[in-house]
CSV table of C-alpha atoms (C1' of nucleotides) in Angstrom, one decimal:
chain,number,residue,atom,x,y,z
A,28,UNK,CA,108.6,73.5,-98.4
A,29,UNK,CA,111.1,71.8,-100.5
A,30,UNK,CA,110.7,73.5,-104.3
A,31,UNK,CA,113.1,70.4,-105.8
A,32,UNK,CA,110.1,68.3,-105.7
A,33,UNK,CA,107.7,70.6,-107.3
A,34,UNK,CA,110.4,71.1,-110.7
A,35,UNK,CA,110.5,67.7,-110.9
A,36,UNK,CA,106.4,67.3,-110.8
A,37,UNK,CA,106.5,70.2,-113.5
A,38,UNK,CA,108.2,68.2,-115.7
A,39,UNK,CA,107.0,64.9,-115.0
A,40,UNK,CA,103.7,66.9,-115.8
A,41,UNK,CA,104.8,67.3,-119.5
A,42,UNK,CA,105.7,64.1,-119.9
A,43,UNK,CA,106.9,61.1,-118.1
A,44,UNK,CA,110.6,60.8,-117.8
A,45,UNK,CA,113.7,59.1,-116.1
A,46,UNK,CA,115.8,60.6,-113.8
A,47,UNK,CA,118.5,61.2,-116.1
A,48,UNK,CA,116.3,62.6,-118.6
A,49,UNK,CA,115.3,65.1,-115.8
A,50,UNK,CA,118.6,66.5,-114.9
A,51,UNK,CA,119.4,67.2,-118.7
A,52,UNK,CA,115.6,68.4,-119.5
A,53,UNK,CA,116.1,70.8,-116.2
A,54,UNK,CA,119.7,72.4,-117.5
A,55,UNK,CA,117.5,73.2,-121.0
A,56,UNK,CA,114.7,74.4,-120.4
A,57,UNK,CA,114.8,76.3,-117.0
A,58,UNK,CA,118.9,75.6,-116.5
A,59,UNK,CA,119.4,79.8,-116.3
A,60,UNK,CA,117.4,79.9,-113.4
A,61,UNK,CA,117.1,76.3,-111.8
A,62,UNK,CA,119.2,73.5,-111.2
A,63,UNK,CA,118.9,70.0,-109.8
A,64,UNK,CA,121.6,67.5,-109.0
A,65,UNK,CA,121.9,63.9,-108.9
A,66,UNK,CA,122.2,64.1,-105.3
A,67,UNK,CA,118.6,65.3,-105.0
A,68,UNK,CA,117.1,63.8,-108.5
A,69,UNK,CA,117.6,60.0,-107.5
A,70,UNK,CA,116.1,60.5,-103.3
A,71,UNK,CA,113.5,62.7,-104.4
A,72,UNK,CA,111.9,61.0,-107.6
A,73,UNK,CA,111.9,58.0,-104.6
A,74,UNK,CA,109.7,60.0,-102.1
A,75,UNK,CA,107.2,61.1,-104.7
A,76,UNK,CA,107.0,57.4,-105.4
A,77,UNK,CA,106.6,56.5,-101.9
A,78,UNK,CA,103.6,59.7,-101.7
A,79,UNK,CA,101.8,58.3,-104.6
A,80,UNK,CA,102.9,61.5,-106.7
A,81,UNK,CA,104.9,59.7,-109.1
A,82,UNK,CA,104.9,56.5,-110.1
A,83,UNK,CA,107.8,54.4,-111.1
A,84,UNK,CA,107.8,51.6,-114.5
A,85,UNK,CA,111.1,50.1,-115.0
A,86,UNK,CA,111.5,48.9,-118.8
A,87,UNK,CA,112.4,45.4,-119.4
A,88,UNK,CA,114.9,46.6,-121.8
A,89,UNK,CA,118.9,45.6,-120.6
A,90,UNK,CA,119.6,48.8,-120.1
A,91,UNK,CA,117.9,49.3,-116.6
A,92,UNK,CA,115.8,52.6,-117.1
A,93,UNK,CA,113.3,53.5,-114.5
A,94,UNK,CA,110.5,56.0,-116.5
A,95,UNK,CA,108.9,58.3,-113.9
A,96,UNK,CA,105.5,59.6,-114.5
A,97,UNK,CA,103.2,62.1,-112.7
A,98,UNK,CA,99.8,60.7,-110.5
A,99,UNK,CA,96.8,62.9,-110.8
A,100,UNK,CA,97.7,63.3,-106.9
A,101,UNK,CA,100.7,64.8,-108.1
A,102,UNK,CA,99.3,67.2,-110.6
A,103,UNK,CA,97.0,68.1,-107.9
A,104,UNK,CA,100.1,68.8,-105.3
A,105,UNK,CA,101.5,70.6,-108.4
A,106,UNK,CA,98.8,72.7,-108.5
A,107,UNK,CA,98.5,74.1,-105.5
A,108,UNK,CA,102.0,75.0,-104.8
A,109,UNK,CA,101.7,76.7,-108.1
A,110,UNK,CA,98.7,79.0,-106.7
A,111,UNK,CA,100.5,79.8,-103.3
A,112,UNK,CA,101.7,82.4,-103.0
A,113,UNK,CA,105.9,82.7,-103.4
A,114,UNK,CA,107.6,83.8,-99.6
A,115,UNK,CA,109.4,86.9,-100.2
A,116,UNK,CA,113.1,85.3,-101.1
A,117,UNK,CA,116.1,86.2,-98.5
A,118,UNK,CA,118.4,88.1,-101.1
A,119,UNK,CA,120.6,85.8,-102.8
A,120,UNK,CA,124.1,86.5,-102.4
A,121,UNK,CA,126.1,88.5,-104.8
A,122,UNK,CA,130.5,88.1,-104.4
A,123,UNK,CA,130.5,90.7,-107.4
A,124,UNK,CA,128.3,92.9,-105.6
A,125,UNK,CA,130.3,92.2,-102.5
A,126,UNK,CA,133.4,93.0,-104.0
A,127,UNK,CA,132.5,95.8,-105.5
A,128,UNK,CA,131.6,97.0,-102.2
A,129,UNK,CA,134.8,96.6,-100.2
A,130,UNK,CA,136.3,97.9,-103.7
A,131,UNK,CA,138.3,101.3,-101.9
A,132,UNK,CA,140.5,98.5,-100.6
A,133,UNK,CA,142.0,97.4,-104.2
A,134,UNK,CA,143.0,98.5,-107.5
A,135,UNK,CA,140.2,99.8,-109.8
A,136,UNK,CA,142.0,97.9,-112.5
A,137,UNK,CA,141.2,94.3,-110.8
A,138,UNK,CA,137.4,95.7,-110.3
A,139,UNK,CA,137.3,96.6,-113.7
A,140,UNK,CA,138.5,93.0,-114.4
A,141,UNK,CA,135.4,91.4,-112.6
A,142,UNK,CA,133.0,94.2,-114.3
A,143,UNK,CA,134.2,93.4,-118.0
A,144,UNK,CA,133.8,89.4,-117.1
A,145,UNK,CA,130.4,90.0,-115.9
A,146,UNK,CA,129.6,92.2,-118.7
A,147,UNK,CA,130.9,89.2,-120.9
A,148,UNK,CA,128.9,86.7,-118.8
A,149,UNK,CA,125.8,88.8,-119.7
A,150,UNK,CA,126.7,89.3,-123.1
A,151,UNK,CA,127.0,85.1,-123.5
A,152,UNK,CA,123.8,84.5,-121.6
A,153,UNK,CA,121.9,87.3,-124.0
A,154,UNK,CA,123.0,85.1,-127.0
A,155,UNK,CA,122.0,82.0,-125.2
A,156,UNK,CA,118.7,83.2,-124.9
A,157,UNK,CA,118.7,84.6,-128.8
A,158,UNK,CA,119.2,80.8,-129.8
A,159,UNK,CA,116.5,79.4,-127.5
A,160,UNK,CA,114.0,82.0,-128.7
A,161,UNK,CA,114.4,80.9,-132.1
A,162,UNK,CA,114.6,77.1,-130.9
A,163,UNK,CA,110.8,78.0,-129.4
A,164,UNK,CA,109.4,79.1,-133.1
A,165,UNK,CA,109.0,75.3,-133.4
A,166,UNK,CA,106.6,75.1,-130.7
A,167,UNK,CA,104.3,77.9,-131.6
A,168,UNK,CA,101.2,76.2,-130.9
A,169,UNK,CA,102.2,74.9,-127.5
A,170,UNK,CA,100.1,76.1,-124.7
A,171,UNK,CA,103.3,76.3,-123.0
A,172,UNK,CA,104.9,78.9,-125.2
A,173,UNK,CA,103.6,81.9,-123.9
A,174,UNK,CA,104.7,81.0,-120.5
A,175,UNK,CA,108.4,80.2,-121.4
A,176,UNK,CA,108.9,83.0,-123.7
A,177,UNK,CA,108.0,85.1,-120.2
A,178,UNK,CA,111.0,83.4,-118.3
A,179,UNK,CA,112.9,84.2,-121.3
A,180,UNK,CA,111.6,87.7,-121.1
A,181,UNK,CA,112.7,88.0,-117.7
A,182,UNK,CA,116.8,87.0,-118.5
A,183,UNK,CA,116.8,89.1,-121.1
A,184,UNK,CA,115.7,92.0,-119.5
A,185,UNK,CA,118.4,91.7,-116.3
A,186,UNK,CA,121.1,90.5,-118.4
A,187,UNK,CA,120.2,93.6,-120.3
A,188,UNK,CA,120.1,95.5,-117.2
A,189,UNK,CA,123.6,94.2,-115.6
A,190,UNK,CA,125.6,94.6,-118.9
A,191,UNK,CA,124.2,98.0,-119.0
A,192,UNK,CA,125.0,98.7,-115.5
A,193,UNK,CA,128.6,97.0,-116.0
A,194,UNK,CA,129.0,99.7,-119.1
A,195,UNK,CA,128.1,102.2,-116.6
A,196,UNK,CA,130.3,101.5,-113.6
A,197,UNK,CA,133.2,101.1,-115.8
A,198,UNK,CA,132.8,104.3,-117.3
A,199,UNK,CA,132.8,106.2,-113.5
A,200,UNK,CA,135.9,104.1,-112.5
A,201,UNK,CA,137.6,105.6,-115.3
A,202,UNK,CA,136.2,109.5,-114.5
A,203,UNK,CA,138.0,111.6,-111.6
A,204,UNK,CA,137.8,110.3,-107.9
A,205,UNK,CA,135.3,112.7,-106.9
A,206,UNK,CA,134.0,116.3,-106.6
A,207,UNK,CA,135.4,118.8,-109.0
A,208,UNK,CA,138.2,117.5,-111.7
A,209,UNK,CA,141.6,118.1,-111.1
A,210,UNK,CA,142.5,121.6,-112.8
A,211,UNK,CA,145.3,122.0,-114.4
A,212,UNK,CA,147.1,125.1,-114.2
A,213,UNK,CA,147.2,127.1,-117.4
B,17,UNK,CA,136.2,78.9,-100.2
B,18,UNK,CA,133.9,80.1,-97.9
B,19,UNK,CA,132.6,84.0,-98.6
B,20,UNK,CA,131.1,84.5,-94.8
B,21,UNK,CA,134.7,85.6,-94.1
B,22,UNK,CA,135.7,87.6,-96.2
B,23,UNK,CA,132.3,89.5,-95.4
B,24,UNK,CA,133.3,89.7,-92.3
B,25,UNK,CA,136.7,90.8,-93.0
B,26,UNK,CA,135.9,93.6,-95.4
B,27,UNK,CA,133.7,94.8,-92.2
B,28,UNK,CA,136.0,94.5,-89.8
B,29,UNK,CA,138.6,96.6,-92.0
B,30,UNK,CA,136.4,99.0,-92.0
B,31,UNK,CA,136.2,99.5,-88.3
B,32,UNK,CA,136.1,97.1,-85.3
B,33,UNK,CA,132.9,95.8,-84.4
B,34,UNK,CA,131.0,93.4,-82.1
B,35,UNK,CA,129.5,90.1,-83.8
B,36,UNK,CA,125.8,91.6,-83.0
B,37,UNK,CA,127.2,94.9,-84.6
B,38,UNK,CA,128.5,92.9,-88.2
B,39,UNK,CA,124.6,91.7,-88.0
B,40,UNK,CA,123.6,94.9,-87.9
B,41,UNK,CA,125.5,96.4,-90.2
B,42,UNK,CA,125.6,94.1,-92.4
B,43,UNK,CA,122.2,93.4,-93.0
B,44,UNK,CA,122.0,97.8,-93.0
B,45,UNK,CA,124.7,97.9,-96.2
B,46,UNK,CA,124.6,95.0,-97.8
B,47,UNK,CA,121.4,93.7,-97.0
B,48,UNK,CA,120.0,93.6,-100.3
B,49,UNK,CA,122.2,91.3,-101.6
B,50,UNK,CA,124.2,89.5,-98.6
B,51,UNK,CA,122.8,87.8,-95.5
B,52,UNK,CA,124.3,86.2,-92.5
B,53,UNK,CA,123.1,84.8,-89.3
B,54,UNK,CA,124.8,84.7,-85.7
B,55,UNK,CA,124.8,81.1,-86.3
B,56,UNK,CA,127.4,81.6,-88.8
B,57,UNK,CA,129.0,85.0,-87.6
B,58,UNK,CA,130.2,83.9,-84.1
B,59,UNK,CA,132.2,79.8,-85.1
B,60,UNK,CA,133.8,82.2,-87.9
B,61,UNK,CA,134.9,84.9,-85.9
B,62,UNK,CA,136.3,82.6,-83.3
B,63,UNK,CA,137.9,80.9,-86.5
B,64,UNK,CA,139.3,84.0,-88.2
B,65,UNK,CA,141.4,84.8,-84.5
B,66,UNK,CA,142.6,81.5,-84.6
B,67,UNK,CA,143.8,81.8,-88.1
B,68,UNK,CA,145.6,85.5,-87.2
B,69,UNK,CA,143.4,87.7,-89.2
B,70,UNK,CA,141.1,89.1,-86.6
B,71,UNK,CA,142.0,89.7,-82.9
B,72,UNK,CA,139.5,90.1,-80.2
B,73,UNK,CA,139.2,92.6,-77.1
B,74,UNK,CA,136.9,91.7,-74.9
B,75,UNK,CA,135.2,95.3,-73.3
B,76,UNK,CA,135.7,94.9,-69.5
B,77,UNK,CA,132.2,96.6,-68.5
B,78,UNK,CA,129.7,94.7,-67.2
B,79,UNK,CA,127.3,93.9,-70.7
B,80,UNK,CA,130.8,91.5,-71.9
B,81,UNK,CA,131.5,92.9,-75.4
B,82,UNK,CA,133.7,90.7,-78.0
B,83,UNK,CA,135.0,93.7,-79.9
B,84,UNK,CA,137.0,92.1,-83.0
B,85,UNK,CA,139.2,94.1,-85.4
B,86,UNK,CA,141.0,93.3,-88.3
B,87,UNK,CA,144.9,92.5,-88.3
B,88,UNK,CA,147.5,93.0,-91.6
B,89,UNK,CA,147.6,89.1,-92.4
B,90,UNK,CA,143.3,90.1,-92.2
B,91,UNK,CA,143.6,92.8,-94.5
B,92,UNK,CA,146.3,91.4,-97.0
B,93,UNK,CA,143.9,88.1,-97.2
B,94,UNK,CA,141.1,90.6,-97.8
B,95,UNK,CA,143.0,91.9,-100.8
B,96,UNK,CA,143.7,88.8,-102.2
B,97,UNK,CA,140.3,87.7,-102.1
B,98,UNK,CA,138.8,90.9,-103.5
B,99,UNK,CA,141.1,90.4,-106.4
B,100,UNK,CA,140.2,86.9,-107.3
B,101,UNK,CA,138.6,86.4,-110.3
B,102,UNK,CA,134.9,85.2,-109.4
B,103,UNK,CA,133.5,81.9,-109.9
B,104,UNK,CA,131.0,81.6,-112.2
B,105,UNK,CA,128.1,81.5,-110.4
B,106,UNK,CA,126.0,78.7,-110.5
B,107,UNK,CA,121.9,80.8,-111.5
B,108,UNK,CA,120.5,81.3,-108.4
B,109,UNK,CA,117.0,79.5,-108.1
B,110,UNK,CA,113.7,81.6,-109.4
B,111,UNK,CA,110.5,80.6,-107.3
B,112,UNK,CA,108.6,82.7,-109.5
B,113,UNK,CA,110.1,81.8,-112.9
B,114,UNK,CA,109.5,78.5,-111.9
B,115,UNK,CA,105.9,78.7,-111.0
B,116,UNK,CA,105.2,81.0,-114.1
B,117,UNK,CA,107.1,77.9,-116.3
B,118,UNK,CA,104.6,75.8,-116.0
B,119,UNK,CA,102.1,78.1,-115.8
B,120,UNK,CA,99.7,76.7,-118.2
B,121,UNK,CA,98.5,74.0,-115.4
B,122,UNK,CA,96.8,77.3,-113.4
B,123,UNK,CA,94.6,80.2,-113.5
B,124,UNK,CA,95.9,83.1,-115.5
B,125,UNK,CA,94.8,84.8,-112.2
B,126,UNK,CA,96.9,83.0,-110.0
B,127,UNK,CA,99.9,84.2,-112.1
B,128,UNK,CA,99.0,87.4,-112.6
B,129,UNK,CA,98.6,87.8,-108.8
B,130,UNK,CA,102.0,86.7,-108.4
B,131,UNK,CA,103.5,89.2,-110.3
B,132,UNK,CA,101.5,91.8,-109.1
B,133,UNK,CA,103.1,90.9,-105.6
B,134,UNK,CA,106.8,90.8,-107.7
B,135,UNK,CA,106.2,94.2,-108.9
B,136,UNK,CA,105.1,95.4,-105.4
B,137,UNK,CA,107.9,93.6,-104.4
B,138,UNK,CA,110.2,96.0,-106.6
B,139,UNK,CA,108.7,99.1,-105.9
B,140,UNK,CA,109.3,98.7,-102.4
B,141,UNK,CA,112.9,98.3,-102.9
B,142,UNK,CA,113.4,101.0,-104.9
B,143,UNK,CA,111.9,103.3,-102.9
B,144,UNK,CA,114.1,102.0,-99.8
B,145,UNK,CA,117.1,102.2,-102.5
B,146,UNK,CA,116.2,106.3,-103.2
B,147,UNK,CA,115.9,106.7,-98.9
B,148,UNK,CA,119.8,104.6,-98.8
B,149,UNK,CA,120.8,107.3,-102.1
B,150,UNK,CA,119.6,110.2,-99.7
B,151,UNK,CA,121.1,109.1,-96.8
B,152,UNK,CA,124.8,108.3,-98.3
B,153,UNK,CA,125.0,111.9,-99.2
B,154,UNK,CA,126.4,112.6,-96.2
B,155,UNK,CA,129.5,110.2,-96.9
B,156,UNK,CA,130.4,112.9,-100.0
B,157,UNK,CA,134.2,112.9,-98.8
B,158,UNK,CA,134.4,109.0,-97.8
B,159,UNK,CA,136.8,106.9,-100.7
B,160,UNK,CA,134.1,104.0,-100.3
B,161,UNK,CA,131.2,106.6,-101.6
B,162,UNK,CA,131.6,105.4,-105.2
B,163,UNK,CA,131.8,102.0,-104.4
B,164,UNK,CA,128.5,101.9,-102.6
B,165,UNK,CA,126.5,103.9,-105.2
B,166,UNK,CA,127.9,101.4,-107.7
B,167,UNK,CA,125.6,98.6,-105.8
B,168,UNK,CA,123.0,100.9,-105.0
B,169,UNK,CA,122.8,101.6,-108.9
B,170,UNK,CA,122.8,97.5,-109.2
B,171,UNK,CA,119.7,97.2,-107.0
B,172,UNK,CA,118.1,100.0,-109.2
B,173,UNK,CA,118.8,98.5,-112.5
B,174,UNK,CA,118.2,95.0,-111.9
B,175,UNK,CA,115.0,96.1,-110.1
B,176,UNK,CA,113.6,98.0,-112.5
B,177,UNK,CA,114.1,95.3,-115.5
B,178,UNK,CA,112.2,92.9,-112.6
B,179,UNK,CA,109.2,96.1,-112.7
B,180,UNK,CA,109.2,96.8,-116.2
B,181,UNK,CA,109.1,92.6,-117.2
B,182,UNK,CA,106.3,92.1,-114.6
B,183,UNK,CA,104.4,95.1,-116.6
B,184,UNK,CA,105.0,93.4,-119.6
B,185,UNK,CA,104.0,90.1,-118.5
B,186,UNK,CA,100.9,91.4,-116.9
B,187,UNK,CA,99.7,92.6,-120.4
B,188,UNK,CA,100.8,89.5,-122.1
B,189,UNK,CA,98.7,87.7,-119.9
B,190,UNK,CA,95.5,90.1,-120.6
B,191,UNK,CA,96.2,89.5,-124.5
B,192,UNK,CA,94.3,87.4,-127.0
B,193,UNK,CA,95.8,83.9,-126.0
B,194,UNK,CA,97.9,83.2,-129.3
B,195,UNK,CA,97.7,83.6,-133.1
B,196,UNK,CA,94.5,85.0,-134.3
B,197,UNK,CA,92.2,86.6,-132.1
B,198,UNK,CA,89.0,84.3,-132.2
B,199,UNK,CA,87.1,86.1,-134.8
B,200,UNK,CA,83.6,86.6,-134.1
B,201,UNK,CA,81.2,85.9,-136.3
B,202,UNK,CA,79.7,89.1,-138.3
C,25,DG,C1',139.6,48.0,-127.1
C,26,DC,C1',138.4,52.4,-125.5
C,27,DC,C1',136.0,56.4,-124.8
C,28,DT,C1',131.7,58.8,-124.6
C,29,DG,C1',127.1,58.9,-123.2
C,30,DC,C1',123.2,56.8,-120.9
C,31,DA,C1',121.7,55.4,-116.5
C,32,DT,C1',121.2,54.7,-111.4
C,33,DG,C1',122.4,55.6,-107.1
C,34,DT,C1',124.9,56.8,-102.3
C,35,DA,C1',127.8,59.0,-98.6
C,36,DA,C1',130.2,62.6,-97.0
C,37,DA,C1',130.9,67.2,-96.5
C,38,DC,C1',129.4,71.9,-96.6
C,39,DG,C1',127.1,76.0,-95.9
C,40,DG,C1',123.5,78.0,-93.9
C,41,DT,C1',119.1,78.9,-91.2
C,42,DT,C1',116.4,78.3,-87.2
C,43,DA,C1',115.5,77.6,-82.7
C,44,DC,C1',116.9,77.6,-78.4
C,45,DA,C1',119.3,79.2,-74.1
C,46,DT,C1',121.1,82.9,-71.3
C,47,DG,C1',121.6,87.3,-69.3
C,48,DA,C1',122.4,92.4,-68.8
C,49,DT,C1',120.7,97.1,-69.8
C,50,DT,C1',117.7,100.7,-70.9
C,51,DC,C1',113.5,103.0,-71.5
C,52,DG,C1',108.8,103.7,-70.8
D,18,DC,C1',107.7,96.2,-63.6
D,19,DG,C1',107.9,94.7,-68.1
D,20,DA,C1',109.3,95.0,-72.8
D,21,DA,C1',112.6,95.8,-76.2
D,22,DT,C1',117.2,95.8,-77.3
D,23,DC,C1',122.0,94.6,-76.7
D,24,DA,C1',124.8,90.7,-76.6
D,25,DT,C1',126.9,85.9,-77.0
D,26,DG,C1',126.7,81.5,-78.3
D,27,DT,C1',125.2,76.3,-79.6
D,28,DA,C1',122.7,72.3,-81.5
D,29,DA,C1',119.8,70.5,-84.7
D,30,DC,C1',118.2,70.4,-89.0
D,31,DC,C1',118.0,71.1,-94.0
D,32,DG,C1',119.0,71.4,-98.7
D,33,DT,C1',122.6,71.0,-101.8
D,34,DT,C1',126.9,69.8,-104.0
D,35,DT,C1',130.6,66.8,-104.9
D,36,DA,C1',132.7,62.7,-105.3
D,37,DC,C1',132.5,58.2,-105.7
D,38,DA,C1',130.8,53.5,-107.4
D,39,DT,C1',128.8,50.7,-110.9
D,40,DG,C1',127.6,49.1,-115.4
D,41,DC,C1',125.7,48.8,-120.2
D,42,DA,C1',125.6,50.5,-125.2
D,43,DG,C1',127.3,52.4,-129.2
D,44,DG,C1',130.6,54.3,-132.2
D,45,DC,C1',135.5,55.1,-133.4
DNA sequence: GCCTGCATGTAAACGGTTACATGATTCG
DNA sequence: CGAATCATGTAACCGTTTACATGCAGGC
C-alpha cells in the first residue's frame, strides 16, 4: 500500500544506488510528478533490506557509502504492483482552484495575480520539460525512452492545458460582470 | 498554514451550515478537487469558535444541530487568505506516471489497460462536469457564477489533456517499438 | 580555513484518513 | 420493523515533511 517503496524499487531496478543518489535521481527524472524525502529514503531503503528486496553493500572507501541494489524478489514485488491496477486517486487538493472559487469575496485584481503566476509556473515547467526532451535524444536506444517521453507527454499536455485555461479566465475577469454589457447612452 | 479552514470558512461565508452539511457540500462543489473528512471538520470547527471566526448555535429540537456561521474577524481572515500569494506547490504524486515510468519491466498490455481505465476515468468526469454546467444555469444572477465556471472549465481542460495524452499513448504503445520498423525480408 | 556537496540518519510535528461509537429521524 | 440518512464526535494510525545532528572530501 505504500507507493514510496515501489519508486525506490524502480530505480534500484535501473541500477543499484545509495540513498542519496536516490533522492537526487528521483527530483530528475520523475521530480515533476514524484518526490521522496530523506525522512522516508533512509527507513524505507532499511525495510526493503530487512524483506530481502534490496540488499545493502557498504564500500570500504572512508567516505561511508551504503550502495543499494534490487533482489530478484524485489523485481518480482516490482512487478506486480506495476500490473495492479491504480485505485481511483481521492482528488488532490488545489488552493488555486479553491481560491478561485471563494473568488466573489475579493478583488479580481489579486485573482488575476495568482492566475498570471500560475500561467508563469506553467510556462517554466513547459521549458523544463523542452530541455529534458532534448537531454533524452542521448538515450535513444534505451528501452526506457519511450516510456519517459510518455510522462513527458503527459506535463506537457496539462501544463499546456492550465496556461491555456489561465489565458482564458483572465480574459473573462477582464469582460463585463455578466449578462448584457453595460450600454452607454448615446 | 493549514487550508482545512479556510475551506471551511469560505463555506461558512457563504451561508451557515452544520459540520455534516460542509461535508456535503463540500464534497458537491468542490469535490473534484478538495476533500475533507469529519475527522478533520469537527476539531477545526471547534477551533475556529475558539479563535473568534466562527460562532456556533446549537438548534434546540430534538436531532441536536451545531449550526456554525461565520463572524467579521472570519470573513476578514478569509480575505486575507484568498489574497495570499500561493505556495508553490510541491507536484502532487502520479500513480500512473509512476507505473508507466518504468514501464519497460511489464506487459505493454498491462499499461495499456491502465490507461484505458485513465481515459474512462476522464470521460466520466467530464460528463459529470457537463451535468454540474447544466445545473449552475440556474445560479445566472448569483456574483459567485463566474467564479465557479472558472473551476468547472479547469476540470474540463485539464481532463481533456489527461483523454487526449492517454489516446496518444495508447497508439504509441501499438507502434513499431523504436527506429526502423523490423524490415521483413522480401 | 571555510564553504559546498556528498552522505547517513532520526525525532518531532503535522495533516489527514479510517474506523469506531452513538443516537435520532424518516421513509418504505 | 428495519434500513437509510442525518448528525456529532474521537482515537488510532499512516505517510510525509521538516528540522536537526553528524562527519568527510574537495575546491577556493
Amino acid at each position: 500500500m505504500n507507493k514510496t517503496r515501489y519508486a525506490l524499487l524502480g530505480m534500484l531496478n535501473d541500477a543499484p544506488r545509495t540513498g542519496y543518489m536516490l533522492k537526487q535521481d528521483i527530483e530528475t527524472t520523475v521530480g515533476h510528478f514524484w518526490g521522496e524525502s530523506y525522512g522516508q529514503i533512509y527507513p524505507i531503503l532499511k525495510q526493503l533490506v530487512a524483506e530481502g528486496l534490496a540488499t545493502v553493500s557498504i564500500s570500504d572507501g572512508k567516505p561511508l557509502r551504503k550502495v543499494y541494489a534490487i533482489t530478484d524478489a524485489g523485481r518480482s514485488e516490482l512487478r506486480r504492483w506495476l500490473v495492479e491496477p491504480i485505485a481511483s486517486a481521492q482528488p488532490s487538493r488545489n488552493e488555486l482552484l479553491l481560491k478561485l472559487f471563494f473568488g466573489a469575496e475579493v478583488s479580481k485584481e489579486a485573482l488575476k495575480g495568482h492566475l498570471v503566476r500560475q500561467r508563469e509556473a506553467a510556462d517554466a515547467a513547459l521549458a523544463t520539460f523542452a530541455g529534458i526532451k532534448d537531454a533524452l535524444q542521448a538515450y535513444e536506444q534505451d528501452p526506457n525512452l519511450p516510456y519517459w517521453l510518455a510522462t513527458l507527454r503527459y506535463g506537457e499536455r496539462v501544463q499546456e492545458a492550465v496556461r491555456g485555461w489561465a489565458d482564458e479566465t483572465l480574459d473573462a475577469l477582464d469582460a463585463p460582470p455578466s449578462g448584457a454589457s453595460p450600454r452607454r447612452y448615446s
